[in-house]
Amino acid sequence: MVEALVATAVAVGSAGIVYVMAAARVVKQYERGVVFRLGKLRGSVRGPGFTLILPFADRLHKVNMQIVTMPVPAQDGITRDNVTVRVDAVIYFKVVDPADAVIQVEDYRFAVSQMAQTSLRSIIGKSDLDDLLSNREKLNQGLELMIDSPAMGWGVQIDRVEIKDVSLPETMKRSMARQAEADRERRARVINADAELQASKKLAEAAGVMSQQPAALQLRLLQTVVAVAAEKNSTLVLPFPVELLRFLERAAPLPPGEAAAAGAPAAEEAAAEAVEVEAPAPEAPGAQAHSKLGMEGPLAEPPSIP
């Protein structure tokens, strides 16, 4: 009798161990368990830790709740300004509702990948090349919104979408390089011209100050001599006053042709002055009458009357 009881207890214990082994499940911290009993969703989502299910009747699907990093394959497209580009991206998403991720879509990873590819093509066709190269933040936000709208029904939340690389044709790269080079050269010329203008203004102000103080010019000349002497070369610098050059220029005799050309107006002015100085005084009335009668010599005395 005792042996029968012991055998029964051993059998029950063995059956219990087998049942527990068949029913026991362990859900990790980053996972959630969705239980289906005979094909129907059973209760709530199982949390992390040890849990039991009904063997041969329940099915436990574990859903990863971590953020998934998924690269989007490069897509060829034509921008709005008719430029052929090749763009690839990366998408970050996670599951927020394990039940919907299992029930609403067959494979949520594949669905998100396909939606990201189609949305990326759509963004390429709606954007200009300049936007793809310089305004990526706005495009990333638009791409995230396009993918997140249908993904919410799948129990998936899109955290971030980033455009990784934009590949351009070689001809377009060369054209952009020439454009950038021309723009940099234009800015360099404008900056150089602006510097020349500012320098000319400063030099004009300095010249005005030196013209008021002649000693400043001599000091500047001495500074130049000191700067040249510090170079340790064999250059000989002889300061020559500018005032002396002007004096020699005024004192230098003119060539014969230029002297005659310059003397002719002076002679005419001297002749005009001489005519004005040597003009005769007005004659007396008798002399005027004598000249009218045409007489020569002294005026004759009037004849006497007998």
Coordinates of C-alpha atoms in Angstrom, one line a residue:
M1 CA 0.0 0.0 0.0
V2 CA 2.7 2.4 0.9
E3 CA 4.6 1.5 -2.2
A4 CA 1.5 2.3 -4.3
L5 CA 1.2 5.7 -2.6
V6 CA 4.8 6.5 -3.2
A7 CA 4.5 5.5 -6.8
T8 CA 1.4 7.7 -7.2
A9 CA 3.2 10.6 -5.6
V10 CA 6.2 10.2 -7.8
A11 CA 4.0 10.1 -10.9
V12 CA 2.0 13.2 -9.9
G13 CA 5.2 15.0 -9.1
S14 CA 6.7 14.0 -12.4
A15 CA 3.5 15.1 -14.2
G16 CA 3.7 18.4 -12.3
I17 CA 7.3 19.0 -13.3
V18 CA 6.5 18.2 -16.9
Y19 CA 3.5 20.6 -16.9
V20 CA 5.6 23.3 -15.3
M21 CA 8.3 22.8 -17.8
A22 CA 5.9 23.0 -20.7
A23 CA 4.0 26.0 -19.3
A24 CA 6.8 28.0 -18.0
R25 CA 8.0 31.0 -20.0
V26 CA 10.5 33.7 -19.3
V27 CA 10.0 37.2 -20.8
K28 CA 13.1 39.4 -20.8
Q29 CA 13.1 43.0 -19.6
Y30 CA 13.1 44.5 -23.0
E31 CA 10.3 42.2 -24.3
R32 CA 6.6 41.8 -23.9
G33 CA 4.6 38.6 -24.3
V34 CA 1.4 38.4 -26.4
V35 CA -0.6 35.1 -25.6
F36 CA -3.0 33.5 -28.1
R37 CA -5.2 30.7 -26.7
L38 CA -6.6 28.6 -29.5
G39 CA -5.9 31.5 -31.9
K40 CA -7.6 34.2 -29.8
L41 CA -5.8 37.0 -28.0
R42 CA -5.7 36.0 -24.4
G43 CA -5.9 38.7 -21.7
S44 CA -3.4 41.5 -21.4
V45 CA 0.2 41.6 -22.5
R46 CA 2.6 39.6 -20.3
G47 CA 5.3 41.7 -18.7
P48 CA 8.9 40.8 -18.1
G49 CA 9.7 37.9 -15.8
F50 CA 8.4 34.4 -15.2
T51 CA 5.0 33.5 -16.6
L52 CA 2.9 30.4 -17.2
I53 CA 0.7 29.5 -20.2
L54 CA -1.5 26.6 -20.9
P55 CA 0.5 23.9 -22.7
F56 CA -0.7 22.8 -26.2
A57 CA -3.4 25.5 -26.1
D58 CA -1.6 28.9 -25.7
R59 CA 1.0 30.4 -28.0
L60 CA 3.3 33.1 -26.6
H61 CA 4.7 35.7 -29.0
K62 CA 7.6 37.8 -27.7
V63 CA 7.8 41.3 -29.1
N64 CA 11.0 43.3 -28.8
M65 CA 10.4 46.8 -27.3
Q66 CA 13.9 48.2 -28.1
I67 CA 14.5 51.0 -30.5
V68 CA 15.3 49.4 -33.9
T69 CA 17.9 51.0 -36.2
M70 CA 17.0 50.2 -39.8
P71 CA 18.9 51.4 -42.9
V72 CA 16.8 52.5 -45.8
P73 CA 18.2 51.2 -49.1
A74 CA 19.4 54.0 -51.5
Q75 CA 16.7 55.2 -53.8
D76 CA 17.1 56.7 -57.2
G77 CA 14.9 59.7 -58.1
I78 CA 14.6 62.9 -60.0
T79 CA 14.2 66.1 -58.0
R80 CA 11.8 68.9 -58.8
D81 CA 14.5 70.8 -60.7
N82 CA 15.2 67.7 -62.9
V83 CA 18.4 66.4 -61.3
T84 CA 19.0 62.7 -60.9
V85 CA 20.1 61.8 -57.4
R86 CA 20.6 58.7 -55.3
V87 CA 19.6 59.1 -51.6
D88 CA 19.8 56.7 -48.7
A89 CA 18.5 57.2 -45.1
V90 CA 18.3 55.5 -41.7
I91 CA 15.1 55.2 -39.6
Y92 CA 14.8 54.7 -35.8
F93 CA 11.5 53.2 -34.5
K94 CA 10.1 51.1 -31.6
V95 CA 7.0 49.1 -30.8
V96 CA 4.6 50.9 -28.4
D97 CA 1.7 48.4 -28.6
P98 CA 2.8 44.7 -28.8
A99 CA -0.7 43.4 -29.5
D100 CA -1.2 45.7 -32.6
A101 CA 2.3 44.9 -33.8
V102 CA 1.5 41.2 -33.9
I103 CA -2.2 41.4 -35.0
Q104 CA -2.5 44.5 -37.3
V105 CA 0.5 43.7 -39.6
E106 CA 2.2 40.5 -40.7
D107 CA 5.8 41.8 -40.3
Y108 CA 6.0 45.3 -38.9
R109 CA 9.8 45.5 -39.7
F110 CA 9.2 44.8 -43.4
A111 CA 6.2 47.1 -43.5
V112 CA 8.2 50.0 -42.0
S113 CA 11.0 49.4 -44.4
Q114 CA 8.8 49.5 -47.5
M115 CA 7.0 52.6 -46.2
A116 CA 10.3 54.3 -45.6
Q117 CA 11.5 53.6 -49.2
T118 CA 8.3 54.9 -50.8
S119 CA 8.2 58.0 -48.6
L120 CA 11.9 58.7 -49.5
R121 CA 11.1 58.5 -53.2
S122 CA 8.2 60.9 -52.7
I123 CA 10.3 63.3 -50.8
I124 CA 13.0 63.3 -53.5
G125 CA 10.4 64.1 -56.2
K126 CA 8.9 67.0 -54.1
S127 CA 12.2 68.7 -53.2
D128 CA 14.9 70.7 -55.0
L129 CA 18.5 69.8 -55.1
D130 CA 19.4 72.7 -52.8
D131 CA 16.9 71.5 -50.2
L132 CA 18.4 68.0 -50.3
L133 CA 21.9 69.4 -49.7
S134 CA 21.3 72.2 -47.3
N135 CA 17.8 71.9 -45.8
R136 CA 17.8 68.3 -44.5
E137 CA 16.2 69.1 -41.2
K138 CA 12.9 70.1 -42.8
L139 CA 13.1 67.0 -45.1
N140 CA 13.7 64.7 -42.2
Q141 CA 10.7 66.0 -40.4
G142 CA 8.5 65.6 -43.4
L143 CA 9.8 62.1 -44.0
E144 CA 9.2 61.2 -40.4
L145 CA 5.6 62.5 -40.6
M146 CA 4.9 60.5 -43.7
I147 CA 6.1 57.2 -42.2
D148 CA 4.7 57.7 -38.7
S149 CA 1.1 58.3 -39.9
P150 CA 0.4 54.7 -41.1
A151 CA 2.8 53.1 -38.6
M152 CA 0.7 54.3 -35.6
G153 CA -2.0 51.7 -36.7
W154 CA 0.7 49.0 -36.5
G155 CA 1.6 49.8 -32.9
V156 CA 4.9 51.3 -34.0
Q157 CA 6.3 54.7 -33.3
I158 CA 8.8 56.5 -35.5
D159 CA 11.4 58.2 -33.3
R160 CA 13.7 59.7 -36.0
V161 CA 14.5 59.6 -39.7
E162 CA 17.8 60.9 -41.1
I163 CA 18.9 61.3 -44.7
K164 CA 22.5 59.9 -44.7
D165 CA 23.9 60.6 -48.1
V166 CA 23.0 62.3 -51.4
S167 CA 24.9 61.0 -54.4
L168 CA 25.1 63.3 -57.5
P169 CA 26.2 62.6 -61.0
E170 CA 29.8 63.5 -61.9
T171 CA 28.8 66.2 -64.3
M172 CA 26.7 67.9 -61.6
K173 CA 29.6 67.7 -59.1
R174 CA 31.9 69.4 -61.6
S175 CA 29.3 72.1 -62.3
M176 CA 28.8 72.8 -58.6
A177 CA 32.6 72.9 -58.1
R178 CA 33.0 75.5 -60.8
Q179 CA 30.1 77.5 -59.4
A180 CA 31.6 77.4 -55.9
E181 CA 35.0 78.4 -57.2
A182 CA 33.5 81.4 -59.1
D183 CA 31.6 82.5 -56.1
R184 CA 34.7 82.4 -53.9
E185 CA 36.7 84.3 -56.5
R186 CA 34.0 87.0 -56.7
R187 CA 33.9 87.4 -52.9
A188 CA 37.7 87.6 -52.8
R189 CA 37.7 90.4 -55.4
V190 CA 35.0 92.3 -53.6
I191 CA 36.9 92.0 -50.3
N192 CA 40.1 93.1 -52.0
A193 CA 38.4 96.1 -53.6
D194 CA 36.8 97.1 -50.3
A195 CA 40.3 96.8 -48.6
E196 CA 41.8 99.1 -51.3
L197 CA 39.0 101.6 -50.8
Q198 CA 39.5 101.7 -47.1
A199 CA 43.3 102.0 -47.5
S200 CA 43.0 104.8 -49.9
K201 CA 40.7 106.7 -47.5
K202 CA 43.2 106.3 -44.7
L203 CA 46.1 107.3 -47.0
A204 CA 44.3 110.4 -48.0
E205 CA 43.7 111.3 -44.3
A206 CA 47.4 110.7 -43.6
A207 CA 48.4 112.8 -46.5
G208 CA 46.2 115.7 -45.3
V209 CA 47.8 115.5 -41.8
M210 CA 51.4 115.4 -43.2
S211 CA 50.7 118.4 -45.5
Q212 CA 49.8 120.4 -42.4
Q213 CA 52.9 119.2 -40.5
P214 CA 56.0 119.0 -42.9
A215 CA 58.1 117.5 -40.1
A216 CA 55.8 114.4 -40.2
L217 CA 57.0 113.6 -43.7
Q218 CA 60.6 113.7 -42.5
L219 CA 59.8 111.4 -39.6
R220 CA 58.1 109.0 -42.0
L221 CA 61.1 109.1 -44.2
L222 CA 63.4 108.2 -41.3
Q223 CA 61.1 105.3 -40.3
T224 CA 61.4 104.0 -43.9
V225 CA 65.2 104.2 -43.7
V226 CA 65.2 102.3 -40.4
A227 CA 62.9 99.6 -41.8
V228 CA 65.1 99.1 -44.8
A229 CA 68.3 99.0 -42.7
A230 CA 66.8 96.2 -40.5
E231 CA 66.5 93.8 -43.5
K232 CA 70.4 93.1 -43.5
N233 CA 70.8 93.8 -47.2
S234 CA 73.1 95.9 -49.3
T235 CA 70.5 98.4 -50.4
L236 CA 71.7 102.0 -50.0
V237 CA 69.0 104.5 -49.3
L238 CA 69.6 108.3 -49.8
P239 CA 66.8 110.5 -48.6
F240 CA 66.2 113.3 -51.0
P241 CA 63.8 116.2 -50.0
V242 CA 60.8 116.7 -52.2
E243 CA 61.0 120.5 -51.7
L244 CA 64.4 120.5 -53.4
L245 CA 63.0 118.8 -56.5
R246 CA 60.2 121.4 -56.8
F247 CA 62.8 124.2 -56.4
L248 CA 65.0 122.7 -59.2
E249 CA 61.9 122.3 -61.4
R250 CA 61.0 126.0 -61.0
A251 CA 64.6 127.1 -61.6
A252 CA 65.4 125.0 -64.6
P253 CA 65.7 126.9 -67.9
L254 CA 63.2 126.2 -70.7
P255 CA 64.3 124.9 -74.1
P256 CA 64.6 127.5 -77.0
G257 CA 61.3 126.5 -78.6
E258 CA 59.4 126.6 -75.4
A259 CA 61.1 129.9 -74.4
A260 CA 60.1 131.6 -77.6
A261 CA 56.5 130.3 -77.3
A262 CA 56.4 131.5 -73.7
G263 CA 58.2 134.9 -74.6
A264 CA 55.7 135.8 -77.4
P265 CA 52.8 136.5 -75.0
A266 CA 55.1 138.4 -72.7
A267 CA 56.4 140.6 -75.6
E268 CA 52.9 141.4 -76.7
E269 CA 51.9 142.4 -73.1
A270 CA 55.0 144.7 -72.8
A271 CA 54.2 146.4 -76.2
A272 CA 50.7 147.0 -75.1
E273 CA 51.9 148.6 -71.9
A274 CA 54.5 150.8 -73.8
V275 CA 51.8 152.1 -76.1
E276 CA 49.7 153.0 -73.2
V277 CA 52.6 154.9 -71.5
E278 CA 54.0 156.8 -74.6
A279 CA 50.7 158.0 -76.0
P280 CA 51.0 161.8 -77.0
A281 CA 49.4 164.6 -75.1
P282 CA 46.5 166.4 -76.8
E283 CA 47.5 169.3 -79.1
A284 CA 46.6 173.0 -78.7
P285 CA 43.7 174.4 -80.7
G286 CA 46.1 176.5 -82.9
A287 CA 48.1 173.4 -83.8
Q288 CA 45.0 171.6 -84.7
A289 CA 44.0 174.4 -87.1
H290 CA 47.5 174.5 -88.5
S291 CA 47.3 170.9 -89.3
K292 CA 44.0 171.2 -90.9
L293 CA 45.2 173.9 -93.3
G294 CA 48.1 171.7 -94.4
M295 CA 50.8 174.1 -93.5
E296 CA 54.2 173.0 -92.8
G297 CA 56.6 174.6 -90.5
P298 CA 55.8 177.3 -87.9
L299 CA 52.6 179.2 -88.0
A300 CA 53.0 182.4 -90.2
E301 CA 52.1 185.8 -88.8
P302 CA 48.9 187.4 -90.2
P303 CA 49.6 189.9 -93.1
S304 CA 49.4 193.6 -92.3
I305 CA 46.7 195.7 -94.1
P306 CA 47.8 198.9 -95.8

